[in-house]
Amino acid sequence: MDQRVKPSPEEIRRARQDNPKMRERDLSAQLGISEAELVAAHCGVGTVRVEPRVNDLLTGLEAVGEVMALTRNESAVHEKIGVYDKVVTGNHNAMVLGENIDLRIFPKVWAHGFAVEKRDGGEIRRSLQFFDAAGEAMHKVHLKPASNLYAYQKLVAGLESPNQEPTVAILPSAAEGEGEAQGSVASIDDLRDRWSGLTDVHQFFGMLKTLKLSRREAVRMVGQDYAWRLDNHAVSALFHHAAAGEMPIMCFVGNRGCIQIHSGPIRSVKPMGPWINVLDETFHLHLRTDNIHEVWAVRKPTKDGHVTSLEAYDVNGGMIIQFFGKRHEGEGEREDWRFLAENLPRIPNPTAA
């Protein structure tokens, strides 16, 4: 965020009117403000501030029916159409485990929320949008033609905040430097010993926390029997091979406040400039491949045999996107997925790359 004087809510609304087709993320960057400030400027003008009470939101969304869930980071946008069902509430972690909408949510990160109405010709587009304390988008819910408008309006009324000011207090981003851990003295031997003892992929984060390592630091250190670096074009190759073979995969895109997962095959893969897009009936993905700095194939032991992931990182070491072969707890890894992951183009000497 630059240090120039920020525009007033009136100036922000005027800029929105003057640039009706520009994406919110791009317009806010042009104005030198966060996306949350851009949305907040419209409070009272088509936008209602709502409280980010995640558990109340999730339990109320099921009645709204079919919607589109959107989670993104700087380089990837993950969109799923479905219903918020099989909700598991929690103050530290909440989940949606539905057939199409599959989320892992960290409620304490969600700081600001808005119910937004935008006119598009004769149509009104409605969405719920949630941001962290720095004004970065964590998760959005867009209504579809089949959505239950009454249930949506009831949900918004229940979450409406007494504060409807068109400004929002923004704190410095907590994401700066998140890609690399600080002060770790972990040895390769210690890392390999703990890594070899994993029995579940969900233990991986705890291992990193104990060793004070970032994910990327760990994959760089552990050795090529557990992690090997791939050519950056491996992600595009994965999409095309998976689509051609109708291979069911799991595709994770996340940020500090939410991780969104697609499980199943992909079919319609469309490159466009630096973007590679999946345009399926209930799943859209937009991945900016020129922001990929490193790609790693990572092998983790589990009680059901090892599982292999493909992980793409940005220049700061942050995770852009992660893939697995689709599997359920208690199942071994799919052989076709393992074969694909192990035969994507590698970088022979990653330390020299």
GROMACS .gro file of C-alpha atoms in nm:
model
  353
    1MET     CA    1   0.000   0.000   0.000
    2ASP     CA    2   0.154   0.337  -0.096
    3GLN     CA    3   0.168   0.644   0.127
    4ARG     CA    4  -0.035   0.888  -0.085
    5VAL     CA    5  -0.353   1.037   0.057
    6LYS     CA    6  -0.633   0.784   0.016
    7PRO     CA    7  -0.937   0.881  -0.187
    8SER     CA    8  -1.260   0.960  -0.006
    9PRO     CA    9  -1.560   0.726  -0.029
   10GLU     CA   10  -1.717   0.966  -0.282
   11GLU     CA   11  -1.402   0.957  -0.496
   12ILE     CA   12  -1.389   0.577  -0.474
   13ARG     CA   13  -1.752   0.548  -0.587
   14ARG     CA   14  -1.685   0.788  -0.875
   15ALA     CA   15  -1.384   0.582  -0.983
   16ARG     CA   16  -1.604   0.271  -0.975
   17GLN     CA   17  -1.861   0.443  -1.197
   18ASP     CA   18  -1.589   0.557  -1.438
   19ASN     CA   19  -1.443   0.203  -1.461
   20PRO     CA   20  -1.747  -0.027  -1.455
   21LYS     CA   21  -1.572  -0.322  -1.619
   22MET     CA   22  -1.250  -0.314  -1.415
   23ARG     CA   23  -1.211  -0.591  -1.156
   24GLU     CA   24  -1.232  -0.473  -0.794
   25ARG     CA   25  -0.886  -0.606  -0.719
   26ASP     CA   26  -0.733  -0.410  -1.009
   27LEU     CA   27  -0.926  -0.089  -0.940
   28SER     CA   28  -0.835  -0.090  -0.571
   29ALA     CA   29  -0.466  -0.134  -0.663
   30GLN     CA   30  -0.492   0.157  -0.907
   31LEU     CA   31  -0.645   0.375  -0.634
   32GLY     CA   32  -0.384   0.273  -0.376
   33ILE     CA   33  -0.640   0.120  -0.141
   34SER     CA   34  -0.738  -0.230  -0.030
   35GLU     CA   35  -1.027  -0.414  -0.190
   36ALA     CA   36  -1.218  -0.395   0.142
   37GLU     CA   37  -1.194  -0.014   0.133
   38LEU     CA   38  -1.332  -0.014  -0.222
   39VAL     CA   39  -1.631  -0.224  -0.115
   40ALA     CA   40  -1.685  -0.034   0.212
   41ALA     CA   41  -1.710   0.297   0.023
   42HIS     CA   42  -2.043   0.171  -0.116
   43CYS     CA   43  -2.206   0.112   0.225
   44GLY     CA   44  -2.551   0.265   0.199
   45VAL     CA   45  -2.525   0.259  -0.181
   46GLY     CA   46  -2.599  -0.104  -0.261
   47THR     CA   47  -2.369  -0.246   0.007
   48VAL     CA   48  -2.445  -0.349   0.368
   49ARG     CA   49  -2.168  -0.413   0.619
   50VAL     CA   50  -2.213  -0.752   0.787
   51GLU     CA   51  -2.032  -0.903   1.082
   52PRO     CA   52  -1.785  -1.179   0.989
   53ARG     CA   53  -1.943  -1.436   1.222
   54VAL     CA   54  -1.825  -1.735   1.026
   55ASN     CA   55  -2.019  -2.005   1.210
   56ASP     CA   56  -2.350  -1.816   1.174
   57LEU     CA   57  -2.272  -1.751   0.810
   58LEU     CA   58  -2.199  -2.115   0.729
   59THR     CA   59  -2.502  -2.254   0.908
   60GLY     CA   60  -2.725  -1.997   0.736
   61LEU     CA   61  -2.591  -2.047   0.385
   62GLU     CA   62  -2.732  -2.397   0.334
   63ALA     CA   63  -3.087  -2.254   0.311
   64VAL     CA   64  -2.969  -2.018   0.035
   65GLY     CA   65  -2.920  -2.323  -0.188
   66GLU     CA   66  -2.705  -2.319  -0.499
   67VAL     CA   67  -2.439  -2.047  -0.501
   68MET     CA   68  -2.088  -1.993  -0.631
   69ALA     CA   69  -1.805  -2.005  -0.374
   70LEU     CA   70  -1.488  -1.812  -0.463
   71THR     CA   71  -1.151  -1.825  -0.291
   72ARG     CA   72  -0.840  -1.668  -0.438
   73ASN     CA   73  -0.487  -1.554  -0.381
   74GLU     CA   74  -0.266  -1.326  -0.589
   75SER     CA   75  -0.216  -1.586  -0.862
   76ALA     CA   76  -0.513  -1.825  -0.859
   77VAL     CA   77  -0.893  -1.795  -0.849
   78HIS     CA   78  -1.094  -2.105  -0.749
   79GLU     CA   79  -1.471  -2.105  -0.812
   80LYS     CA   80  -1.716  -2.385  -0.722
   81ILE     CA   81  -2.091  -2.398  -0.777
   82GLY     CA   82  -2.288  -2.595  -0.521
   83VAL     CA   83  -2.451  -2.587  -0.177
   84TYR     CA   84  -2.292  -2.510   0.161
   85ASP     CA   85  -2.381  -2.836   0.332
   86LYS     CA   86  -2.209  -3.070   0.577
   87VAL     CA   87  -2.090  -2.770   0.779
   88VAL     CA   88  -1.857  -2.820   1.076
   89THR     CA   89  -1.836  -2.507   1.290
   90GLY     CA   90  -1.544  -2.403   1.508
   91ASN     CA   91  -1.376  -2.088   1.640
   92HIS     CA   92  -1.026  -2.183   1.521
   93ASN     CA   93  -1.117  -2.401   1.224
   94ALA     CA   94  -1.447  -2.442   1.041
   95MET     CA   95  -1.524  -2.666   0.746
   96VAL     CA   96  -1.773  -2.719   0.467
   97LEU     CA   97  -1.759  -3.079   0.344
   98GLY     CA   98  -2.023  -3.082   0.071
   99GLU     CA   99  -1.999  -3.269  -0.256
  100ASN     CA  100  -1.912  -2.955  -0.453
  101ILE     CA  101  -1.822  -2.689  -0.195
  102ASP     CA  102  -1.531  -2.809   0.018
  103LEU     CA  103  -1.367  -2.548   0.244
  104ARG     CA  104  -1.122  -2.519   0.532
  105ILE     CA  105  -1.179  -2.185   0.706
  106PHE     CA  106  -0.978  -1.999   0.973
  107PRO     CA  107  -1.240  -1.766   1.126
  108LYS     CA  108  -1.003  -1.551   1.334
  109VAL     CA  109  -0.850  -1.415   1.013
  110TRP     CA  110  -1.185  -1.284   0.883
  111ALA     CA  111  -1.216  -0.919   0.992
  112HIS     CA  112  -1.462  -0.743   0.758
  113GLY     CA  113  -1.774  -0.851   0.573
  114PHE     CA  114  -2.017  -0.699   0.324
  115ALA     CA  115  -2.334  -0.792   0.139
  116VAL     CA  116  -2.298  -0.639  -0.206
  117GLU     CA  117  -2.557  -0.563  -0.475
  118LYS     CA  118  -2.435  -0.459  -0.820
  119ARG     CA  119  -2.653  -0.369  -1.117
  120ASP     CA  120  -2.550  -0.531  -1.442
  121GLY     CA  121  -2.790  -0.401  -1.707
  122GLY     CA  122  -3.134  -0.506  -1.586
  123GLU     CA  123  -2.989  -0.770  -1.352
  124ILE     CA  124  -2.887  -0.737  -0.986
  125ARG     CA  125  -2.585  -0.943  -0.884
  126ARG     CA  126  -2.566  -1.027  -0.514
  127SER     CA  127  -2.268  -1.150  -0.314
  128LEU     CA  128  -2.124  -1.182   0.035
  129GLN     CA  129  -1.760  -1.074   0.056
  130PHE     CA  130  -1.519  -1.122   0.345
  131PHE     CA  131  -1.175  -0.970   0.405
  132ASP     CA  132  -0.888  -0.992   0.652
  133ALA     CA  133  -0.766  -0.701   0.865
  134ALA     CA  134  -0.543  -0.582   0.580
  135GLY     CA  135  -0.841  -0.565   0.343
  136GLU     CA  136  -0.741  -0.871   0.137
  137ALA     CA  137  -1.029  -1.088   0.011
  138MET     CA  138  -1.057  -1.419   0.200
  139HIS     CA  139  -1.379  -1.564   0.055
  140LYS     CA  140  -1.682  -1.460  -0.152
  141VAL     CA  141  -2.025  -1.615  -0.203
  142HIS     CA  142  -2.208  -1.519  -0.524
  143LEU     CA  143  -2.578  -1.589  -0.566
  144LYS     CA  144  -2.694  -1.783  -0.872
  145PRO     CA  145  -3.036  -1.777  -1.046
  146ALA     CA  146  -3.139  -2.086  -0.845
  147SER     CA  147  -3.045  -1.927  -0.508
  148ASN     CA  148  -3.317  -1.872  -0.246
  149LEU     CA  149  -3.333  -1.491  -0.227
  150TYR     CA  150  -3.554  -1.488   0.084
  151ALA     CA  151  -3.309  -1.707   0.276
  152TYR     CA  152  -3.023  -1.484   0.161
  153GLN     CA  153  -3.197  -1.166   0.274
  154LYS     CA  154  -3.278  -1.326   0.610
  155LEU     CA  155  -2.913  -1.425   0.652
  156VAL     CA  156  -2.791  -1.073   0.567
  157ALA     CA  157  -3.040  -0.919   0.812
  158GLY     CA  158  -2.914  -1.148   1.089
  159LEU     CA  159  -2.550  -1.057   1.022
  160GLU     CA  160  -2.602  -0.683   0.958
  161SER     CA  161  -2.358  -0.466   1.153
  162PRO     CA  162  -2.467  -0.154   1.345
  163ASN     CA  163  -2.168   0.020   1.182
  164GLN     CA  164  -2.258   0.121   0.826
  165GLU     CA  165  -1.986   0.383   0.779
  166PRO     CA  166  -1.841   0.389   0.423
  167THR     CA  167  -1.484   0.356   0.551
  168VAL     CA  168  -1.294   0.069   0.710
  169ALA     CA  169  -0.982   0.063   0.930
  170ILE     CA  170  -0.703  -0.130   0.759
  171LEU     CA  171  -0.403  -0.283   0.935
  172PRO     CA  172  -0.067  -0.368   0.775
  173SER     CA  173  -0.067  -0.698   0.590
  174ALA     CA  174   0.027  -1.000   0.800
  175ALA     CA  175   0.110  -1.194   0.485
  176GLU     CA  176   0.442  -1.020   0.421
  177GLY     CA  177   0.723  -1.274   0.446
  178GLU     CA  178   0.485  -1.558   0.528
  179GLY     CA  179   0.647  -1.779   0.268
  180GLU     CA  180   0.966  -1.826   0.469
  181ALA     CA  181   0.998  -1.910   0.836
  182GLN     CA  182   1.239  -1.718   1.058
  183GLY     CA  183   1.505  -1.842   1.293
  184SER     CA  184   1.491  -2.216   1.220
  185VAL     CA  185   1.796  -2.421   1.314
  186ALA     CA  186   1.648  -2.751   1.198
  187SER     CA  187   1.898  -2.998   1.056
  188ILE     CA  188   1.842  -3.206   0.747
  189ASP     CA  189   1.870  -3.521   0.960
  190ASP     CA  190   1.603  -3.397   1.203
  191LEU     CA  191   1.373  -3.302   0.915
  192ARG     CA  192   1.418  -3.635   0.738
  193ASP     CA  193   1.366  -3.829   1.060
  194ARG     CA  194   1.037  -3.651   1.134
  195TRP     CA  195   0.926  -3.663   0.770
  196SER     CA  196   0.984  -4.038   0.748
  197GLY     CA  197   0.771  -4.084   1.061
  198LEU     CA  198   0.459  -3.918   0.919
  199THR     CA  199   0.148  -4.137   0.914
  200ASP     CA  200  -0.103  -3.877   0.789
  201VAL     CA  201  -0.068  -3.579   0.553
  202HIS     CA  202  -0.238  -3.358   0.814
  203GLN     CA  203   0.065  -3.404   1.043
  204PHE     CA  204   0.282  -3.214   0.796
  205PHE     CA  205   0.190  -2.865   0.916
  206GLY     CA  206   0.263  -2.958   1.279
  207MET     CA  207   0.604  -3.090   1.174
  208LEU     CA  208   0.685  -2.762   1.000
  209LYS     CA  209   0.572  -2.562   1.302
  210THR     CA  210   0.785  -2.769   1.538
  211LEU     CA  211   1.092  -2.728   1.318
  212LYS     CA  212   1.016  -2.359   1.243
  213LEU     CA  213   1.038  -2.425   0.870
  214SER     CA  214   0.824  -2.294   0.588
  215ARG     CA  215   0.683  -2.549   0.348
  216ARG     CA  216   0.915  -2.438   0.069
  217GLU     CA  217   1.223  -2.448   0.296
  218ALA     CA  218   1.132  -2.804   0.394
  219VAL     CA  219   1.090  -2.932   0.039
  220ARG     CA  220   1.420  -2.773  -0.062
  221MET     CA  221   1.603  -2.938   0.230
  222VAL     CA  222   1.457  -3.286   0.259
  223GLY     CA  223   1.617  -3.462  -0.038
  224GLN     CA  224   1.493  -3.590  -0.374
  225ASP     CA  225   1.349  -3.915  -0.241
  226TYR     CA  226   1.081  -3.700  -0.073
  227ALA     CA  227   1.069  -3.385  -0.289
  228TRP     CA  228   1.197  -3.307  -0.636
  229ARG     CA  229   1.174  -2.986  -0.833
  230LEU     CA  230   0.981  -2.979  -1.159
  231ASP     CA  231   0.991  -2.755  -1.461
  232ASN     CA  232   0.745  -2.467  -1.418
  233HIS     CA  233   0.550  -2.592  -1.721
  234ALA     CA  234   0.468  -2.910  -1.527
  235VAL     CA  235   0.148  -2.749  -1.391
  236SER     CA  236   0.011  -2.688  -1.740
  237ALA     CA  237   0.113  -3.041  -1.841
  238LEU     CA  238  -0.071  -3.178  -1.536
  239PHE     CA  239  -0.394  -3.002  -1.638
  240HIS     CA  240  -0.381  -3.134  -1.994
  241HIS     CA  241  -0.290  -3.492  -1.896
  242ALA     CA  242  -0.553  -3.504  -1.620
  243ALA     CA  243  -0.822  -3.370  -1.856
  244ALA     CA  244  -0.726  -3.608  -2.138
  245GLY     CA  245  -0.740  -3.908  -1.904
  246GLU     CA  246  -1.046  -3.785  -1.707
  247MET     CA  247  -0.835  -3.840  -1.397
  248PRO     CA  248  -1.002  -3.732  -1.070
  249ILE     CA  249  -0.774  -3.490  -0.890
  250MET     CA  250  -0.787  -3.265  -0.585
  251CYS     CA  251  -0.703  -2.900  -0.647
  252PHE     CA  252  -0.641  -2.667  -0.350
  253VAL     CA  253  -0.628  -2.285  -0.369
  254GLY     CA  254  -0.609  -2.081  -0.052
  255ASN     CA  255  -0.507  -1.773   0.141
  256ARG     CA  256  -0.462  -1.693   0.511
  257GLY     CA  257  -0.834  -1.727   0.586
  258CYS     CA  258  -0.969  -1.999   0.360
  259ILE     CA  259  -0.867  -2.300   0.151
  260GLN     CA  260  -1.104  -2.418  -0.123
  261ILE     CA  261  -1.085  -2.767  -0.276
  262HIS     CA  262  -1.208  -2.925  -0.598
  263SER     CA  263  -1.229  -3.304  -0.604
  264GLY     CA  264  -1.301  -3.483  -0.930
  265PRO     CA  265  -1.204  -3.482  -1.296
  266ILE     CA  266  -1.143  -3.169  -1.501
  267ARG     CA  267  -1.247  -3.146  -1.865
  268SER     CA  268  -1.230  -2.806  -2.033
  269VAL     CA  269  -0.877  -2.661  -2.008
  270LYS     CA  270  -0.828  -2.328  -2.190
  271PRO     CA  271  -0.495  -2.141  -2.191
  272MET     CA  272  -0.524  -1.766  -2.250
  273GLY     CA  273  -0.207  -1.556  -2.239
  274PRO     CA  274  -0.034  -1.614  -1.904
  275TRP     CA  275  -0.351  -1.771  -1.762
  276ILE     CA  276  -0.456  -2.134  -1.773
  277ASN     CA  277  -0.827  -2.177  -1.714
  278VAL     CA  278  -1.051  -2.469  -1.624
  279LEU     CA  279  -1.407  -2.395  -1.741
  280ASP     CA  280  -1.619  -2.689  -1.627
  281GLU     CA  281  -1.987  -2.689  -1.533
  282THR     CA  282  -1.944  -2.652  -1.156
  283PHE     CA  283  -1.571  -2.569  -1.136
  284HIS     CA  284  -1.381  -2.272  -1.275
  285LEU     CA  285  -1.013  -2.214  -1.208
  286HIS     CA  286  -0.795  -1.926  -1.329
  287LEU     CA  287  -0.422  -1.972  -1.269
  288ARG     CA  288  -0.161  -1.713  -1.362
  289THR     CA  289   0.130  -1.930  -1.471
  290ASP     CA  290   0.381  -1.645  -1.507
  291ASN     CA  291   0.364  -1.595  -1.129
  292ILE     CA  292   0.486  -1.951  -1.069
  293HIS     CA  293   0.845  -1.937  -0.942
  294GLU     CA  294   0.899  -2.298  -0.836
  295VAL     CA  295   0.710  -2.627  -0.874
  296TRP     CA  296   0.778  -2.930  -0.654
  297ALA     CA  297   0.652  -3.285  -0.645
  298VAL     CA  298   0.633  -3.386  -0.279
  299ARG     CA  299   0.605  -3.738  -0.137
  300LYS     CA  300   0.468  -3.786   0.216
  301PRO     CA  301   0.441  -4.118   0.404
  302THR     CA  302   0.100  -4.217   0.542
  303LYS     CA  303  -0.037  -4.532   0.705
  304ASP     CA  304  -0.189  -4.615   0.363
  305GLY     CA  305   0.139  -4.575   0.174
  306HIS     CA  306   0.298  -4.256   0.049
  307VAL     CA  307   0.096  -3.986  -0.129
  308THR     CA  308   0.230  -3.742  -0.384
  309SER     CA  309   0.138  -3.376  -0.424
  310LEU     CA  310   0.228  -3.116  -0.684
  311GLU     CA  311   0.292  -2.772  -0.533
  312ALA     CA  312   0.349  -2.437  -0.708
  313TYR     CA  313   0.511  -2.146  -0.520
  314ASP     CA  314   0.543  -1.775  -0.593
  315VAL     CA  315   0.864  -1.572  -0.574
  316ASN     CA  316   0.809  -1.505  -0.201
  317GLY     CA  317   0.772  -1.875  -0.118
  318GLY     CA  318   0.395  -1.860  -0.080
  319MET     CA  319   0.183  -2.150  -0.198
  320ILE     CA  320  -0.017  -2.065  -0.512
  321ILE     CA  321  -0.184  -2.399  -0.578
  322GLN     CA  322  -0.155  -2.764  -0.471
  323PHE     CA  323  -0.274  -3.089  -0.631
  324PHE     CA  324  -0.326  -3.450  -0.519
  325GLY     CA  325  -0.484  -3.749  -0.683
  326LYS     CA  326  -0.838  -3.787  -0.548
  327ARG     CA  327  -0.848  -4.035  -0.263
  328HIS     CA  328  -1.039  -4.102   0.058
  329GLU     CA  329  -0.901  -4.172   0.404
  330GLY     CA  330  -0.790  -4.535   0.424
  331GLU     CA  331  -0.726  -4.562   0.050
  332GLY     CA  332  -0.394  -4.589  -0.126
  333GLU     CA  333  -0.286  -4.338  -0.387
  334ARG     CA  334  -0.418  -4.372  -0.741
  335GLU     CA  335  -0.159  -4.536  -0.965
  336ASP     CA  336  -0.239  -4.312  -1.263
  337TRP     CA  337  -0.186  -3.999  -1.050
  338ARG     CA  338   0.139  -4.131  -0.906
  339PHE     CA  339   0.266  -4.220  -1.253
  340LEU     CA  340   0.181  -3.871  -1.381
  341ALA     CA  341   0.344  -3.691  -1.086
  342GLU     CA  342   0.660  -3.900  -1.112
  343ASN     CA  343   0.695  -3.847  -1.489
  344LEU     CA  344   0.638  -3.475  -1.526
  345PRO     CA  345   0.947  -3.285  -1.650
  346ARG     CA  346   1.205  -3.240  -1.375
  347ILE     CA  347   1.484  -2.991  -1.323
  348PRO     CA  348   1.792  -3.217  -1.306
  349ASN     CA  349   1.996  -2.998  -1.070
  350PRO     CA  350   1.751  -2.779  -0.876
  351THR     CA  351   2.020  -2.609  -0.667
  352ALA     CA  352   2.163  -2.461  -0.986
  353ALA     CA  353   1.825  -2.342  -1.118
   0.00000   0.00000   0.00000
